[in-house]
Amino acid sequence: MVLVSILPLALLAFSRTVSALTVSVSATASHPIPTSLCTPAALNAWEVVNGASLNVIREVIPVSSALPNALQVVLPSGRSGPMGFANTGFYGIKVTSGATYTASFYYRFPKATSFRGNATISLQSTSGQVFGSTTAALSGAQTAWKQVEVKLRPTKTATSTSNVFVIVLDGATAAGQTVNFAMFSLFPPTYKNRANGMRADLAEVRRVPEATKMYHRLLNARTILRRLSKWAPHSSASQVSSGLGLLDYLNWCEDSGMEPIMGVWAGYALGGETVPENQLGPYIQEAIDQINFAIGDPAKSRAAALRASLGHPAPFALKYIEIGNE
């Protein structure tokens, strides 16, 4: 699962499995943009289906300031049959019969049209065998971003991970249409069936938060208390999607019976950057907000009220705070 500016790609401990073609992007965002987003590498793992055209574009109306790009799909005239695109996942996609996969994406039409039709969302082998499929209605009148979420229940188990996540429209009715997509996600069943949750096989052995992220300014209360669509990916030694927030980590500890130790930023970043003592005030306040999100009283703390609004009014069992990575 997680995510360059277009979509969340798969991470090893995070359950998302979704990871031609021109790139015409020169974007700014609320965070540093990896240089690969302005090269054909931005379309790594993406494939066209039946002659559709894929472009990474700078969105005039982005999903959020953290996600300035979109995947623009142009369906040419004069074709029939399913047209669209596929994603090969993060080193493949495991497909298990009887499991429920949750797929989601945002879409909008850059210009209003009279189109009304269904997108077919499926899990297939690279040779075209369909393991599970469903549909979602799309409307050409939808010029603002709309999130679509569907369930996929494969009836067959794939013999390998050489599989693809596919979204297509009927060429006979959708020919000539242009549709923008963003923030794709595909989750297999998660640990404790949490929305936006953990990969079940790794959920009990993961250190959180990751050590390297403790060296970055991007790991702060303002980032991890936002809605998912406003979490900005960033690059350290490798690209990170930032697809998990503080609530997800705390839920993980609660689900597995772990004692949480919350890390807060110490004012030091990789590369030797430090914040002078007389400028630490805002970062100390962020740490206070982060702690209050976990254990504060919703009647007295804005951060705690946010926790309650997200479905966890009771405080978490947080007793320990770690300042900095070491």
GROMACS .gro file of C-alpha atoms in nm:
model
  326
    1MET     CA    1   0.000   0.000   0.000
    2VAL     CA    2   0.121   0.350  -0.011
    3LEU     CA    3   0.218   0.611  -0.227
    4VAL     CA    4   0.389   0.844  -0.445
    5SER     CA    5   0.189   1.152  -0.524
    6ILE     CA    6  -0.056   0.948  -0.725
    7LEU     CA    7  -0.133   0.646  -0.513
    8PRO     CA    8  -0.041   0.436  -0.217
    9LEU     CA    9   0.177   0.140  -0.310
   10ALA     CA   10   0.241  -0.178  -0.115
   11LEU     CA   11   0.460  -0.171   0.193
   12LEU     CA   12   0.606  -0.473   0.367
   13ALA     CA   13   0.418  -0.432   0.695
   14PHE     CA   14   0.136  -0.219   0.570
   15SER     CA   15  -0.145  -0.406   0.399
   16ARG     CA   16  -0.191  -0.215   0.074
   17THR     CA   17  -0.088  -0.421  -0.227
   18VAL     CA   18  -0.146  -0.172  -0.509
   19SER     CA   19   0.221  -0.014  -0.613
   20ALA     CA   20   0.266   0.386  -2.135
   21LEU     CA   21   0.307   0.621  -2.095
   22THR     CA   22   0.398   0.973  -2.048
   23VAL     CA   23   0.477   1.195  -1.755
   24SER     CA   24   0.403   1.566  -1.789
   25VAL     CA   25   0.444   1.699  -1.440
   26SER     CA   26   0.619   1.991  -1.275
   27ALA     CA   27   0.442   2.013  -0.946
   28THR     CA   28   0.471   2.179  -0.610
   29ALA     CA   29   0.322   2.037  -0.293
   30SER     CA   30   0.316   2.077   0.082
   31HIS     CA   31   0.621   1.849   0.104
   32PRO     CA   32   0.936   1.770  -0.096
   33ILE     CA   33   0.846   1.573  -0.410
   34PRO     CA   34   1.078   1.282  -0.501
   35THR     CA   35   1.241   1.346  -0.839
   36SER     CA   36   1.105   1.014  -0.967
   37LEU     CA   37   0.757   1.168  -0.975
   38CYS     CA   38   0.865   1.378  -1.271
   39THR     CA   39   1.003   1.085  -1.473
   40PRO     CA   40   0.853   0.772  -1.629
   41ALA     CA   41   0.934   0.598  -1.299
   42ALA     CA   42   0.614   0.757  -1.166
   43LEU     CA   43   0.426   0.501  -1.375
   44ASN     CA   44   0.622   0.204  -1.245
   45ALA     CA   45   0.387  -0.097  -1.205
   46TRP     CA   46   0.112   0.063  -1.417
   47GLU     CA   47  -0.003  -0.088  -1.748
   48VAL     CA   48  -0.259   0.011  -2.011
   49VAL     CA   49  -0.550  -0.215  -2.108
   50ASN     CA   50  -0.674  -0.224  -2.468
   51GLY     CA   51  -0.520   0.096  -2.597
   52ALA     CA   52  -0.604   0.340  -2.319
   53SER     CA   53  -0.355   0.622  -2.257
   54LEU     CA   54  -0.203   0.692  -1.915
   55ASN     CA   55  -0.044   1.018  -1.807
   56VAL     CA   56   0.080   1.150  -1.477
   57ILE     CA   57  -0.046   1.508  -1.460
   58ARG     CA   58  -0.034   1.800  -1.224
   59GLU     CA   59  -0.393   1.831  -1.107
   60VAL     CA   60  -0.564   2.170  -1.130
   61ILE     CA   61  -0.787   2.055  -0.843
   62PRO     CA   62  -0.576   1.806  -0.641
   63VAL     CA   63  -0.724   1.567  -0.387
   64SER     CA   64  -0.519   1.763  -0.132
   65SER     CA   65  -0.205   1.975  -0.120
   66ALA     CA   66  -0.015   1.660  -0.021
   67LEU     CA   67  -0.121   1.482  -0.343
   68PRO     CA   68  -0.067   1.726  -0.631
   69ASN     CA   69  -0.060   1.466  -0.909
   70ALA     CA   70  -0.322   1.244  -1.069
   71LEU     CA   71  -0.332   0.950  -1.308
   72GLN     CA   72  -0.516   1.071  -1.618
   73VAL     CA   73  -0.676   0.799  -1.831
   74VAL     CA   74  -0.781   0.878  -2.188
   75LEU     CA   75  -1.009   0.624  -2.357
   76PRO     CA   76  -0.970   0.660  -2.735
   77SER     CA   77  -1.259   0.662  -2.980
   78GLY     CA   78  -1.320   0.380  -3.223
   79ARG     CA   79  -1.258   0.094  -2.982
   80SER     CA   80  -1.479  -0.161  -2.812
   81GLY     CA   81  -1.433  -0.396  -2.521
   82PRO     CA   82  -1.289  -0.314  -2.179
   83MET     CA   83  -1.040  -0.025  -2.173
   84GLY     CA   84  -0.846   0.110  -1.878
   85PHE     CA   85  -0.540   0.022  -1.675
   86ALA     CA   86  -0.383  -0.231  -1.441
   87ASN     CA   87  -0.133  -0.229  -1.154
   88THR     CA   88   0.108  -0.516  -1.090
   89GLY     CA   89   0.136  -0.447  -0.717
   90PHE     CA   90   0.444  -0.444  -0.499
   91TYR     CA   91   0.635  -0.745  -0.631
   92GLY     CA   92   0.304  -0.905  -0.719
   93ILE     CA   93  -0.034  -0.950  -0.552
   94LYS     CA   94  -0.133  -1.253  -0.348
   95VAL     CA   95  -0.492  -1.359  -0.420
   96THR     CA   96  -0.671  -1.599  -0.183
   97SER     CA   97  -1.011  -1.755  -0.243
   98GLY     CA   98  -1.274  -1.653   0.011
   99ALA     CA   99  -1.080  -1.353   0.142
  100THR     CA  100  -1.238  -1.007   0.123
  101TYR     CA  101  -1.022  -0.739  -0.040
  102THR     CA  102  -1.111  -0.371   0.002
  103ALA     CA  103  -1.030  -0.156  -0.300
  104SER     CA  104  -1.068   0.221  -0.317
  105PHE     CA  105  -0.975   0.514  -0.537
  106TYR     CA  106  -1.068   0.875  -0.606
  107TYR     CA  107  -1.192   0.987  -0.947
  108ARG     CA  108  -1.320   1.295  -1.123
  109PHE     CA  109  -1.390   1.408  -1.480
  110PRO     CA  110  -1.183   1.719  -1.568
  111LYS     CA  111  -1.478   1.840  -1.779
  112ALA     CA  112  -1.842   1.747  -1.723
  113THR     CA  113  -1.980   1.499  -1.976
  114SER     CA  114  -2.301   1.301  -2.021
  115PHE     CA  115  -2.124   0.971  -1.951
  116ARG     CA  116  -2.286   0.731  -1.708
  117GLY     CA  117  -2.152   0.380  -1.674
  118ASN     CA  118  -1.981   0.123  -1.459
  119ALA     CA  119  -1.615   0.068  -1.393
  120THR     CA  120  -1.524  -0.297  -1.353
  121ILE     CA  121  -1.270  -0.356  -1.077
  122SER     CA  122  -1.103  -0.696  -1.064
  123LEU     CA  123  -0.811  -0.910  -0.956
  124GLN     CA  124  -0.666  -1.110  -1.244
  125SER     CA  125  -0.365  -1.317  -1.337
  126THR     CA  126  -0.125  -1.166  -1.589
  127SER     CA  127  -0.270  -1.412  -1.841
  128GLY     CA  128  -0.623  -1.275  -1.791
  129GLN     CA  129  -0.780  -1.526  -1.551
  130VAL     CA  130  -1.030  -1.338  -1.332
  131PHE     CA  131  -1.023  -1.433  -0.962
  132GLY     CA  132  -1.271  -1.176  -0.836
  133SER     CA  133  -1.463  -0.884  -0.987
  134THR     CA  134  -1.716  -0.615  -0.902
  135THR     CA  135  -1.847  -0.288  -1.047
  136ALA     CA  136  -1.883   0.075  -0.938
  137ALA     CA  137  -2.089   0.347  -1.104
  138LEU     CA  138  -1.903   0.648  -1.249
  139SER     CA  139  -2.068   0.970  -1.364
  140GLY     CA  140  -1.934   1.222  -1.613
  141ALA     CA  141  -2.103   1.493  -1.407
  142GLN     CA  142  -1.857   1.423  -1.123
  143THR     CA  143  -1.604   1.705  -1.162
  144ALA     CA  144  -1.512   1.715  -0.791
  145TRP     CA  145  -1.312   1.431  -0.641
  146LYS     CA  146  -1.522   1.139  -0.521
  147GLN     CA  147  -1.396   0.833  -0.337
  148VAL     CA  148  -1.514   0.491  -0.451
  149GLU     CA  149  -1.479   0.185  -0.226
  150VAL     CA  150  -1.569  -0.170  -0.325
  151LYS     CA  151  -1.520  -0.524  -0.195
  152LEU     CA  152  -1.358  -0.800  -0.399
  153ARG     CA  153  -1.415  -1.163  -0.298
  154PRO     CA  154  -1.205  -1.396  -0.513
  155THR     CA  155  -1.359  -1.736  -0.588
  156LYS     CA  156  -1.023  -1.888  -0.681
  157THR     CA  157  -0.677  -1.882  -0.522
  158ALA     CA  158  -0.394  -1.771  -0.749
  159THR     CA  159  -0.109  -2.018  -0.787
  160SER     CA  160   0.146  -1.734  -0.787
  161THR     CA  161   0.168  -1.363  -0.707
  162SER     CA  162   0.196  -1.266  -1.075
  163ASN     CA  163  -0.141  -1.094  -1.063
  164VAL     CA  164  -0.281  -0.750  -1.137
  165PHE     CA  165  -0.538  -0.506  -1.000
  166VAL     CA  166  -0.749  -0.389  -1.294
  167ILE     CA  167  -0.993  -0.100  -1.352
  168VAL     CA  168  -1.167  -0.084  -1.691
  169LEU     CA  169  -1.468   0.082  -1.854
  170ASP     CA  170  -1.671  -0.042  -2.149
  171GLY     CA  171  -1.514   0.100  -2.464
  172ALA     CA  172  -1.845   0.114  -2.650
  173THR     CA  173  -1.992   0.363  -2.402
  174ALA     CA  174  -1.679   0.530  -2.260
  175ALA     CA  175  -1.485   0.591  -2.582
  176GLY     CA  176  -1.355   0.948  -2.601
  177GLN     CA  177  -1.377   1.006  -2.224
  178THR     CA  178  -1.097   1.142  -2.005
  179VAL     CA  179  -1.100   1.049  -1.636
  180ASN     CA  180  -0.857   1.148  -1.360
  181PHE     CA  181  -0.781   0.902  -1.080
  182ALA     CA  182  -0.584   0.932  -0.755
  183MET     CA  183  -0.499   0.757  -0.429
  184PHE     CA  184  -0.556   0.394  -0.519
  185SER     CA  185  -0.563   0.136  -0.242
  186LEU     CA  186  -0.610  -0.241  -0.225
  187PHE     CA  187  -0.622  -0.411   0.114
  188PRO     CA  188  -0.636  -0.782   0.185
  189PRO     CA  189  -0.791  -0.879   0.520
  190THR     CA  190  -0.608  -0.688   0.793
  191TYR     CA  191  -0.512  -0.773   1.149
  192LYS     CA  192  -0.829  -0.755   1.361
  193ASN     CA  193  -1.007  -0.638   1.042
  194ARG     CA  194  -0.913  -0.276   1.104
  195ALA     CA  195  -0.982  -0.027   0.827
  196ASN     CA  196  -0.647   0.099   0.694
  197GLY     CA  197  -0.492  -0.167   0.913
  198MET     CA  198  -0.188  -0.393   0.938
  199ARG     CA  199  -0.082  -0.695   0.737
  200ALA     CA  200  -0.194  -0.983   0.954
  201ASP     CA  201   0.126  -1.189   0.925
  202LEU     CA  202   0.353  -0.905   1.039
  203ALA     CA  203   0.133  -0.711   1.280
  204GLU     CA  204   0.275  -0.863   1.598
  205VAL     CA  205   0.645  -0.805   1.528
  206ARG     CA  206   0.672  -0.452   1.388
  207ARG     CA  207   0.860  -0.172   1.563
  208VAL     CA  208   0.670   0.156   1.544
  209PRO     CA  209   0.728   0.423   1.452
  210GLU     CA  210   1.008   0.335   1.212
  211ALA     CA  211   1.348   0.453   1.331
  212THR     CA  212   1.442   0.657   1.026
  213LYS     CA  213   1.116   0.852   1.038
  214MET     CA  214   1.213   0.977   1.383
  215TYR     CA  215   1.488   1.177   1.211
  216HIS     CA  216   1.250   1.367   0.983
  217ARG     CA  217   1.052   1.681   1.048
  218LEU     CA  218   0.767   1.523   0.852
  219LEU     CA  219   0.691   1.293   1.145
  220ASN     CA  220   0.503   1.535   1.364
  221ALA     CA  221   0.164   1.578   1.520
  222ARG     CA  222   0.032   1.800   1.242
  223THR     CA  223   0.103   1.529   0.986
  224ILE     CA  224  -0.009   1.216   1.168
  225LEU     CA  225  -0.328   1.368   1.310
  226ARG     CA  226  -0.457   1.469   0.965
  227ARG     CA  227  -0.702   1.282   0.749
  228LEU     CA  228  -0.547   1.007   0.538
  229SER     CA  229  -0.574   1.201   0.211
  230LYS     CA  230  -0.359   1.481   0.357
  231TRP     CA  231  -0.066   1.262   0.462
  232ALA     CA  232   0.232   1.350   0.249
  233PRO     CA  233   0.468   1.084   0.118
  234HIS     CA  234   0.837   1.153   0.163
  235SER     CA  235   1.171   1.007   0.072
  236SER     CA  236   1.452   0.909   0.306
  237ALA     CA  237   1.671   0.614   0.210
  238SER     CA  238   1.365   0.485   0.026
  239GLN     CA  239   1.025   0.626  -0.060
  240VAL     CA  240   0.772   0.612   0.221
  241SER     CA  241   0.400   0.644   0.171
  242SER     CA  242   0.310   0.769   0.519
  243GLY     CA  243  -0.006   0.562   0.494
  244LEU     CA  244  -0.031   0.498   0.869
  245GLY     CA  245  -0.122   0.760   1.126
  246LEU     CA  246  -0.102   0.780   1.503
  247LEU     CA  247  -0.451   0.634   1.548
  248ASP     CA  248  -0.355   0.330   1.339
  249TYR     CA  249  -0.043   0.271   1.548
  250LEU     CA  250  -0.234   0.305   1.876
  251ASN     CA  251  -0.511   0.075   1.752
  252TRP     CA  252  -0.242  -0.175   1.655
  253CYS     CA  253  -0.098  -0.172   2.009
  254GLU     CA  254  -0.444  -0.205   2.158
  255ASP     CA  255  -0.543  -0.491   1.927
  256SER     CA  256  -0.228  -0.692   1.996
  257GLY     CA  257  -0.197  -0.613   2.368
  258MET     CA  258   0.135  -0.432   2.323
  259GLU     CA  259   0.257  -0.160   2.560
  260PRO     CA  260   0.291   0.152   2.343
  261ILE     CA  261   0.599   0.373   2.365
  262MET     CA  262   0.533   0.693   2.175
  263GLY     CA  263   0.823   0.861   2.000
  264VAL     CA  264   0.828   1.239   1.958
  265TRP     CA  265   1.065   1.445   1.748
  266ALA     CA  266   1.376   1.570   1.931
  267GLY     CA  267   1.465   1.864   1.708
  268TYR     CA  268   1.733   1.680   1.511
  269ALA     CA  269   1.703   1.569   1.146
  270LEU     CA  270   1.925   1.362   0.920
  271GLY     CA  271   2.199   1.568   0.758
  272GLY     CA  272   2.286   1.741   1.083
  273GLU     CA  273   1.993   1.985   1.086
  274THR     CA  274   1.899   2.096   1.435
  275VAL     CA  275   1.646   2.339   1.579
  276PRO     CA  276   1.786   2.600   1.820
  277GLU     CA  277   1.652   2.579   2.173
  278ASN     CA  278   1.478   2.916   2.146
  279GLN     CA  279   1.284   2.788   1.840
  280LEU     CA  280   1.166   2.458   1.988
  281GLY     CA  281   0.834   2.596   2.115
  282PRO     CA  282   0.615   2.489   1.819
  283TYR     CA  283   0.768   2.140   1.819
  284ILE     CA  284   0.712   2.101   2.192
  285GLN     CA  285   0.349   2.199   2.137
  286GLU     CA  286   0.324   1.937   1.862
  287ALA     CA  287   0.455   1.675   2.105
  288ILE     CA  288   0.197   1.784   2.362
  289ASP     CA  289  -0.078   1.756   2.100
  290GLN     CA  290   0.049   1.413   1.999
  291ILE     CA  291   0.037   1.294   2.361
  292ASN     CA  292  -0.305   1.449   2.420
  293PHE     CA  293  -0.435   1.272   2.110
  294ALA     CA  294  -0.355   0.945   2.287
  295ILE     CA  295  -0.453   1.016   2.649
  296GLY     CA  296  -0.612   1.362   2.672
  297ASP     CA  297  -0.963   1.458   2.782
  298PRO     CA  298  -1.180   1.538   2.476
  299ALA     CA  299  -1.352   1.811   2.677
  300LYS     CA  300  -1.022   1.989   2.743
  301SER     CA  301  -0.798   1.909   2.447
  302ARG     CA  302  -0.859   1.970   2.077
  303ALA     CA  303  -0.631   1.679   1.988
  304ALA     CA  304  -0.820   1.448   2.224
  305ALA     CA  305  -1.150   1.566   2.077
  306LEU     CA  306  -1.017   1.464   1.736
  307ARG     CA  307  -0.942   1.116   1.873
  308ALA     CA  308  -1.298   1.092   2.004
  309SER     CA  309  -1.441   1.206   1.670
  310LEU     CA  310  -1.247   0.924   1.502
  311GLY     CA  311  -1.425   0.665   1.713
  312HIS     CA  312  -1.206   0.623   2.024
  313PRO     CA  313  -1.339   0.851   2.302
  314ALA     CA  314  -1.157   0.658   2.577
  315PRO     CA  315  -0.786   0.729   2.624
  316PHE     CA  316  -0.528   0.477   2.510
  317ALA     CA  317  -0.304   0.304   2.766
  318LEU     CA  318   0.002   0.521   2.704
  319LYS     CA  319   0.258   0.544   2.986
  320TYR     CA  320   0.592   0.601   2.814
  321ILE     CA  321   0.735   0.868   2.582
  322GLU     CA  322   1.059   0.840   2.383
  323ILE     CA  323   1.225   1.166   2.276
  324GLY     CA  324   1.416   1.116   1.952
  325ASN     CA  325   1.527   0.799   1.778
  326GLU     CA  326   1.793   0.686   2.024
   0.00000   0.00000   0.00000
